[in-house]
mmCIF file of C-alpha atoms in Angstrom:
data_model
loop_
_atom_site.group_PDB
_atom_site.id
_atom_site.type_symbol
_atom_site.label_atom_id
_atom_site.label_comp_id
_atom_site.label_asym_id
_atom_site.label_seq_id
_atom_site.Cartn_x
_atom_site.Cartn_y
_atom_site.Cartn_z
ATOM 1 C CA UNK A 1 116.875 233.963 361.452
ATOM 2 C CA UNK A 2 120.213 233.753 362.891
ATOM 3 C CA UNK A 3 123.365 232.999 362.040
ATOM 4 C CA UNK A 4 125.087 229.917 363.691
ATOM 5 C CA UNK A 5 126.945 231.046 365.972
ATOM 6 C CA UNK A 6 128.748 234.631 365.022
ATOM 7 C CA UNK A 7 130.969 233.518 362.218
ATOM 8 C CA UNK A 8 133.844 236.214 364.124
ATOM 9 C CA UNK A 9 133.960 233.636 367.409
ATOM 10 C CA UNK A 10 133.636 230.442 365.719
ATOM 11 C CA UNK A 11 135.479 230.263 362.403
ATOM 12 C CA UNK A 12 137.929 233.331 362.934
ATOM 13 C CA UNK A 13 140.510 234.583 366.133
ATOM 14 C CA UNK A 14 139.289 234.541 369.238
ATOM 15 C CA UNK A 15 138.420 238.081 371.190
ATOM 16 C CA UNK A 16 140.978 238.718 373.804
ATOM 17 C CA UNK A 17 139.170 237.793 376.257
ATOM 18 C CA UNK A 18 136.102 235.596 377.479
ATOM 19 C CA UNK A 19 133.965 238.941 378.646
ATOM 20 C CA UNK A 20 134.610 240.307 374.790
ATOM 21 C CA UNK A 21 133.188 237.433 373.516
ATOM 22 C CA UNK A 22 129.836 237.519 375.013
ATOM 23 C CA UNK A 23 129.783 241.405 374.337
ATOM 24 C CA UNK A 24 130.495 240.166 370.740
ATOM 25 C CA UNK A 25 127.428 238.294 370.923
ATOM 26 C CA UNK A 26 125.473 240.735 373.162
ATOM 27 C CA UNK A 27 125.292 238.941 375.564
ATOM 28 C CA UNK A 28 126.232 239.437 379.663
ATOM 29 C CA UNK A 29 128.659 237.714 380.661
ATOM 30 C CA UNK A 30 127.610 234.381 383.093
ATOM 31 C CA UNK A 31 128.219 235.025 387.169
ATOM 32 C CA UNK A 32 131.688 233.468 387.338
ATOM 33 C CA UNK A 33 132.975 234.038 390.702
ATOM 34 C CA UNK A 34 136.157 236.538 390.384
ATOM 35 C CA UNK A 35 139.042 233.866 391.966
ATOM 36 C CA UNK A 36 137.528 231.545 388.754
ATOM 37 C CA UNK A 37 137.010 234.059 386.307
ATOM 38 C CA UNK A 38 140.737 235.469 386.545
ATOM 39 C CA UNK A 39 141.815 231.979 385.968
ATOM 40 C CA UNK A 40 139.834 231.354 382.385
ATOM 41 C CA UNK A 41 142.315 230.722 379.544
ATOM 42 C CA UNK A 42 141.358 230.078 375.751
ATOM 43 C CA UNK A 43 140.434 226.442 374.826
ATOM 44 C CA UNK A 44 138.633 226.696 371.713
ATOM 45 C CA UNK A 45 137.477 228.517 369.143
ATOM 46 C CA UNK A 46 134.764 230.153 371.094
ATOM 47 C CA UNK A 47 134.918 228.851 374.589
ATOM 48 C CA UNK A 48 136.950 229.339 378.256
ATOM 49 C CA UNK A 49 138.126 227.709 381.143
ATOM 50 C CA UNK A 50 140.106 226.978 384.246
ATOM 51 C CA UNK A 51 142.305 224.012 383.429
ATOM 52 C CA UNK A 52 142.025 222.208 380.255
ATOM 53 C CA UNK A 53 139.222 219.604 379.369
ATOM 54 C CA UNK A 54 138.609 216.220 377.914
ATOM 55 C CA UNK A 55 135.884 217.300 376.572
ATOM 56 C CA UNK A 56 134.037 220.560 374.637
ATOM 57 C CA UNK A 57 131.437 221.996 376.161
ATOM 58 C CA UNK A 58 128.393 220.811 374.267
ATOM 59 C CA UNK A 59 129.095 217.428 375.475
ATOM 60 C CA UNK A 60 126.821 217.845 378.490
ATOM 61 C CA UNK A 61 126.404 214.590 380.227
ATOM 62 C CA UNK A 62 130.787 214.447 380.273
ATOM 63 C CA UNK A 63 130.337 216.964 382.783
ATOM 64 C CA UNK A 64 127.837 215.837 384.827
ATOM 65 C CA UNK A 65 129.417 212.366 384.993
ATOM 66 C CA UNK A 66 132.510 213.776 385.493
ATOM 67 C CA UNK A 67 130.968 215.136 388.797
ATOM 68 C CA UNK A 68 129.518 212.319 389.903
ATOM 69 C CA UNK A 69 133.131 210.060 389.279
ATOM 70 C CA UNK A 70 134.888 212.501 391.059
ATOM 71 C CA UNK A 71 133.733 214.422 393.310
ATOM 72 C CA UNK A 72 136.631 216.071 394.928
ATOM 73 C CA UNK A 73 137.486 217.957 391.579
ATOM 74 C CA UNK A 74 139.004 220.479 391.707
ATOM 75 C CA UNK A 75 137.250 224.241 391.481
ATOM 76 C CA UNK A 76 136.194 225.190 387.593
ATOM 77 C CA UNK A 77 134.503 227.184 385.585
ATOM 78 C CA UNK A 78 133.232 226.577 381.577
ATOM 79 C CA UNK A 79 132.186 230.265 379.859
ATOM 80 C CA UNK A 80 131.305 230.132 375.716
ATOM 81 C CA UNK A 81 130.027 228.514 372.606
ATOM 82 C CA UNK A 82 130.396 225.245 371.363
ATOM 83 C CA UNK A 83 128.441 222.898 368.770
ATOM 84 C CA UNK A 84 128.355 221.529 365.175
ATOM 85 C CA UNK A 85 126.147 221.228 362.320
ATOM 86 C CA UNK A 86 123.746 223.951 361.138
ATOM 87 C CA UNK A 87 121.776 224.350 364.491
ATOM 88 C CA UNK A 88 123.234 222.325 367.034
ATOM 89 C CA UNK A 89 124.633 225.524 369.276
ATOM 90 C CA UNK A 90 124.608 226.401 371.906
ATOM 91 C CA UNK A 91 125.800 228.914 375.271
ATOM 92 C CA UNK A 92 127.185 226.991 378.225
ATOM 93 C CA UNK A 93 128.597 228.225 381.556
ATOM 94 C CA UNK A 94 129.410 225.455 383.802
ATOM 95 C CA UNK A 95 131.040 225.572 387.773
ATOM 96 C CA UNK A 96 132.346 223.262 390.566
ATOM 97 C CA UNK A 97 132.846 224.745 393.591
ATOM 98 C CA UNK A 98 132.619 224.153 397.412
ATOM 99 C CA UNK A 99 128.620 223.705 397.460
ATOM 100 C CA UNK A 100 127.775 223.669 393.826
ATOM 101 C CA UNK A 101 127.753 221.933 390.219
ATOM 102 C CA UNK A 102 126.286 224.106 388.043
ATOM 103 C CA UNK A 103 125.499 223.069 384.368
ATOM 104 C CA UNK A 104 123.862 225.568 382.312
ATOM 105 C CA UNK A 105 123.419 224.891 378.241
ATOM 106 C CA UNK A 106 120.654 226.673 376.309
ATOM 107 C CA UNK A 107 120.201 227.408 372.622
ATOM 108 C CA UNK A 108 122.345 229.994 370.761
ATOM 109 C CA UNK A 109 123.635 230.561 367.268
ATOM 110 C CA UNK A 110 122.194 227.905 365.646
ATOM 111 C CA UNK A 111 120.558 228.998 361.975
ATOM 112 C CA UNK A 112 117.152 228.721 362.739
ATOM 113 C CA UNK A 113 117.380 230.256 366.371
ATOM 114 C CA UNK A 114 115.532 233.568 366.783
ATOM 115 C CA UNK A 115 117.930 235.638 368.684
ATOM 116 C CA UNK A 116 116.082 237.932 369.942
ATOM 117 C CA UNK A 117 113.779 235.416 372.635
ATOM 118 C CA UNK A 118 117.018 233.226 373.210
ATOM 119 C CA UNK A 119 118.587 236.044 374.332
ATOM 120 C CA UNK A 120 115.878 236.909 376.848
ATOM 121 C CA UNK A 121 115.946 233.852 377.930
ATOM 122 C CA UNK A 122 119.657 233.336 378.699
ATOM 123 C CA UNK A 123 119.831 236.684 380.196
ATOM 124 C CA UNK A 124 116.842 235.161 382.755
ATOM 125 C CA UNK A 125 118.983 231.985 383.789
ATOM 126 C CA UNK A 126 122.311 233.744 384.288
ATOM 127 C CA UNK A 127 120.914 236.306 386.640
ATOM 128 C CA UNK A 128 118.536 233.395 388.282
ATOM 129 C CA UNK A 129 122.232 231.189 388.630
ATOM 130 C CA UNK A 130 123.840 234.693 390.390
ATOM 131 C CA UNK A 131 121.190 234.530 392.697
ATOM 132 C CA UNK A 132 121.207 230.986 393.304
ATOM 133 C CA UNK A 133 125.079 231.172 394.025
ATOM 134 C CA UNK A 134 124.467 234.220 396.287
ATOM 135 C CA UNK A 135 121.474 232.569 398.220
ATOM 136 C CA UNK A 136 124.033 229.484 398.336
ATOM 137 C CA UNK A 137 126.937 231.952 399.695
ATOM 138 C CA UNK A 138 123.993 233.311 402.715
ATOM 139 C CA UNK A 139 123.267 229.558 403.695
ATOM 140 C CA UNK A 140 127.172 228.541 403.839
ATOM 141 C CA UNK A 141 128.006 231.773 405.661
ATOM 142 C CA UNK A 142 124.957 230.817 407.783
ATOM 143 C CA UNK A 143 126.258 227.020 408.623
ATOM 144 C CA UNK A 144 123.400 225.955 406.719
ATOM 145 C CA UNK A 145 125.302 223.625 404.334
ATOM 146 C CA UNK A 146 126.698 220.133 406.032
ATOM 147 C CA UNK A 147 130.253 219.767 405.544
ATOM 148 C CA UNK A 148 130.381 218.017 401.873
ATOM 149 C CA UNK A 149 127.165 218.659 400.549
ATOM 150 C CA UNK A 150 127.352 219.836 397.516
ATOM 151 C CA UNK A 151 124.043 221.497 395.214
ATOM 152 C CA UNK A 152 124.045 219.633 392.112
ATOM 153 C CA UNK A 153 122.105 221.880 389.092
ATOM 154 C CA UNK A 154 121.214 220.564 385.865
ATOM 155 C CA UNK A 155 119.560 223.119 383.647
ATOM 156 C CA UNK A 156 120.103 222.327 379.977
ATOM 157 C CA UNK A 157 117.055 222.324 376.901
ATOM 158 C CA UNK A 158 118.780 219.568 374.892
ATOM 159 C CA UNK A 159 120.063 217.050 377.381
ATOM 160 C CA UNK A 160 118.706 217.193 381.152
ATOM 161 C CA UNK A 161 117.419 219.516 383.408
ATOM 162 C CA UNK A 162 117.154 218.731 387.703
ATOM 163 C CA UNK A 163 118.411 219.254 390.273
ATOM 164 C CA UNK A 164 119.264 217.082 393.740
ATOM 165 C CA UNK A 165 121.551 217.558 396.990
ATOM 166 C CA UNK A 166 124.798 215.209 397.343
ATOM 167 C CA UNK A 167 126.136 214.680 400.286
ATOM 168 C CA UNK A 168 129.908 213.701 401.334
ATOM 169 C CA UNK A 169 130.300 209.866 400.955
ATOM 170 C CA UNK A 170 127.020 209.683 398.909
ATOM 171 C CA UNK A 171 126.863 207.672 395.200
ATOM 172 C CA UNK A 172 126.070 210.836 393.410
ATOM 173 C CA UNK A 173 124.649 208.164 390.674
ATOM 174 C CA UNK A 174 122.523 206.695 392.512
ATOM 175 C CA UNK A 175 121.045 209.673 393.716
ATOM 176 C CA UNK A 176 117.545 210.706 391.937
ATOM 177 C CA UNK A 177 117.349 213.960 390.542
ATOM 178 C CA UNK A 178 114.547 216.221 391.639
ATOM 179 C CA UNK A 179 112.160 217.426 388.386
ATOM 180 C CA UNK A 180 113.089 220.330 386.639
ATOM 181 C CA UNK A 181 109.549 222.248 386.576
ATOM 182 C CA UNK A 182 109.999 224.828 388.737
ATOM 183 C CA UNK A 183 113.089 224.555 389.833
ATOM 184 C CA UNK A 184 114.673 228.168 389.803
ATOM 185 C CA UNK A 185 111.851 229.109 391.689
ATOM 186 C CA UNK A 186 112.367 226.361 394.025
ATOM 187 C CA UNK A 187 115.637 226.438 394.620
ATOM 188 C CA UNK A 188 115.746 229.907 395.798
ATOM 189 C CA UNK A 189 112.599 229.107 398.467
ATOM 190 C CA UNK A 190 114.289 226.133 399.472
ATOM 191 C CA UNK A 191 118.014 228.130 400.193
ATOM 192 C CA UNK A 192 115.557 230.704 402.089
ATOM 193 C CA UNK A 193 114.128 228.043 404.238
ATOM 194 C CA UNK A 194 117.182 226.597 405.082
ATOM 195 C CA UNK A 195 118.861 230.114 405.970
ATOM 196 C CA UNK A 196 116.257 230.531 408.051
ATOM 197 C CA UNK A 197 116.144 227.194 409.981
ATOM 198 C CA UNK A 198 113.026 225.360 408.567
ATOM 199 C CA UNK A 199 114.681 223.121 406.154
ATOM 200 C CA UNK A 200 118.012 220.882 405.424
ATOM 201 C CA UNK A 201 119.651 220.803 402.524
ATOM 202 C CA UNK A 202 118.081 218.098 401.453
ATOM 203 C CA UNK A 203 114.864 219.965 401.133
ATOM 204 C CA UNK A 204 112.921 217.983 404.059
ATOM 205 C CA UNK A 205 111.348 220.129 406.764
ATOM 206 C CA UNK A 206 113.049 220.771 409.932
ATOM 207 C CA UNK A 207 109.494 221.062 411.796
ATOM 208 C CA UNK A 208 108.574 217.319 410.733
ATOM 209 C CA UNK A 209 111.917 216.006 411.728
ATOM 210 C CA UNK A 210 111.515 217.339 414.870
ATOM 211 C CA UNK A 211 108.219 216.312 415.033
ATOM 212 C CA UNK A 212 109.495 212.621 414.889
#
């Protein structure tokens, strides 16, 4: 079983930097875009980011409402560890930017965690979410992407998991999150579909709305 958490990043001095700190864990490093990942700055004992925070990182739904209150905030990014007790733990690596809220929180360090799967499995998500933002980058680049609209990802395995397009002016509260089974693979077909013309980014089909 596993320790919670690397005793060396959560009870001792920080690693210089946020990359040594996953390498501490063995772990790669989440696919902050450069301009953000210059900009991350010690906040905690075991976690990163942009511009200080009301709130740690394993307080989940903060972020997303935070999002949804405001959503002209500014660029961030959210790299580390953060939890309590014996196996509430957990990796998170969360980012605003033009086009996307991305909230990613899955299981690590906690005592009864088997690292080896968890690790597997985190490794799987971050290189899904650098796909996801490059797929993101093609439909932008593309004029794919309204002005405003903005990819809202949930993908967390204790709090929520969805995703759901928000558009400028829209009540991002009001707006119904799509399930989360099979969303990585959906996401990526539906960013295909609207790079190549036969889909908005709300995920409806451009054939049928021409249709009508």
């Amino acid at each position: 079983m596993n320790a919670p958490a690397k005793e060396t990043t959560r009870d001792t001095a920080l690693p210089g930097t946020a990359l040594a700190l996953f390498a501490g864990e063995e772990l790669p490093f989440p696919p902050v875009p450069e301009a953000l990942a210059g900009a991350l700055q010690s906040q905690g004992r075991a976690w990163f980011a942009t511009r200080p925070m009301a709130s740690t990182p394993y307080d989940f739904h903060h972020f997303l409402n935070e999002i949804e209150t405001q959503p002209d905030l500014a660029d961030y990014a959210v790299v580390g560890f953060d939890g309590h007790g014996t196996n509430s733990w957990a990796v998170h690596f969360y980012m605003v930017a033009k086009g996307i809220a991305l909230f990613i929180k899955l299981p690590w360090g906690g005592a009864y965690l088997e690292p080896g799967p968890a690790r597997v499995q985190i490794t799987e998500m971050f290189d899904w979410a650098a796909a996801l933002l490059l797929q993101l980058q093609r439909a932008e680049v593309a004029g794919k992407v309204p002005p405003g609209m903005r990819l809202h990802v949930a993908a967390s395995r204790f709090d929520h998991a969805g995703w759901r397009w928000v558009g400028a002016g829209q009540n991002a509260a009001q707006t119904p999150w799509n399930p989360a089974g099979g969303m990585r693979a959906a996401l990526l077909q539906e960013l295909e579909e609207m790079i190549a013309g036969r889909a908005f980014a709300d995920g409806s089909n451009l054939q049928a709305q021409i249709a009508l």
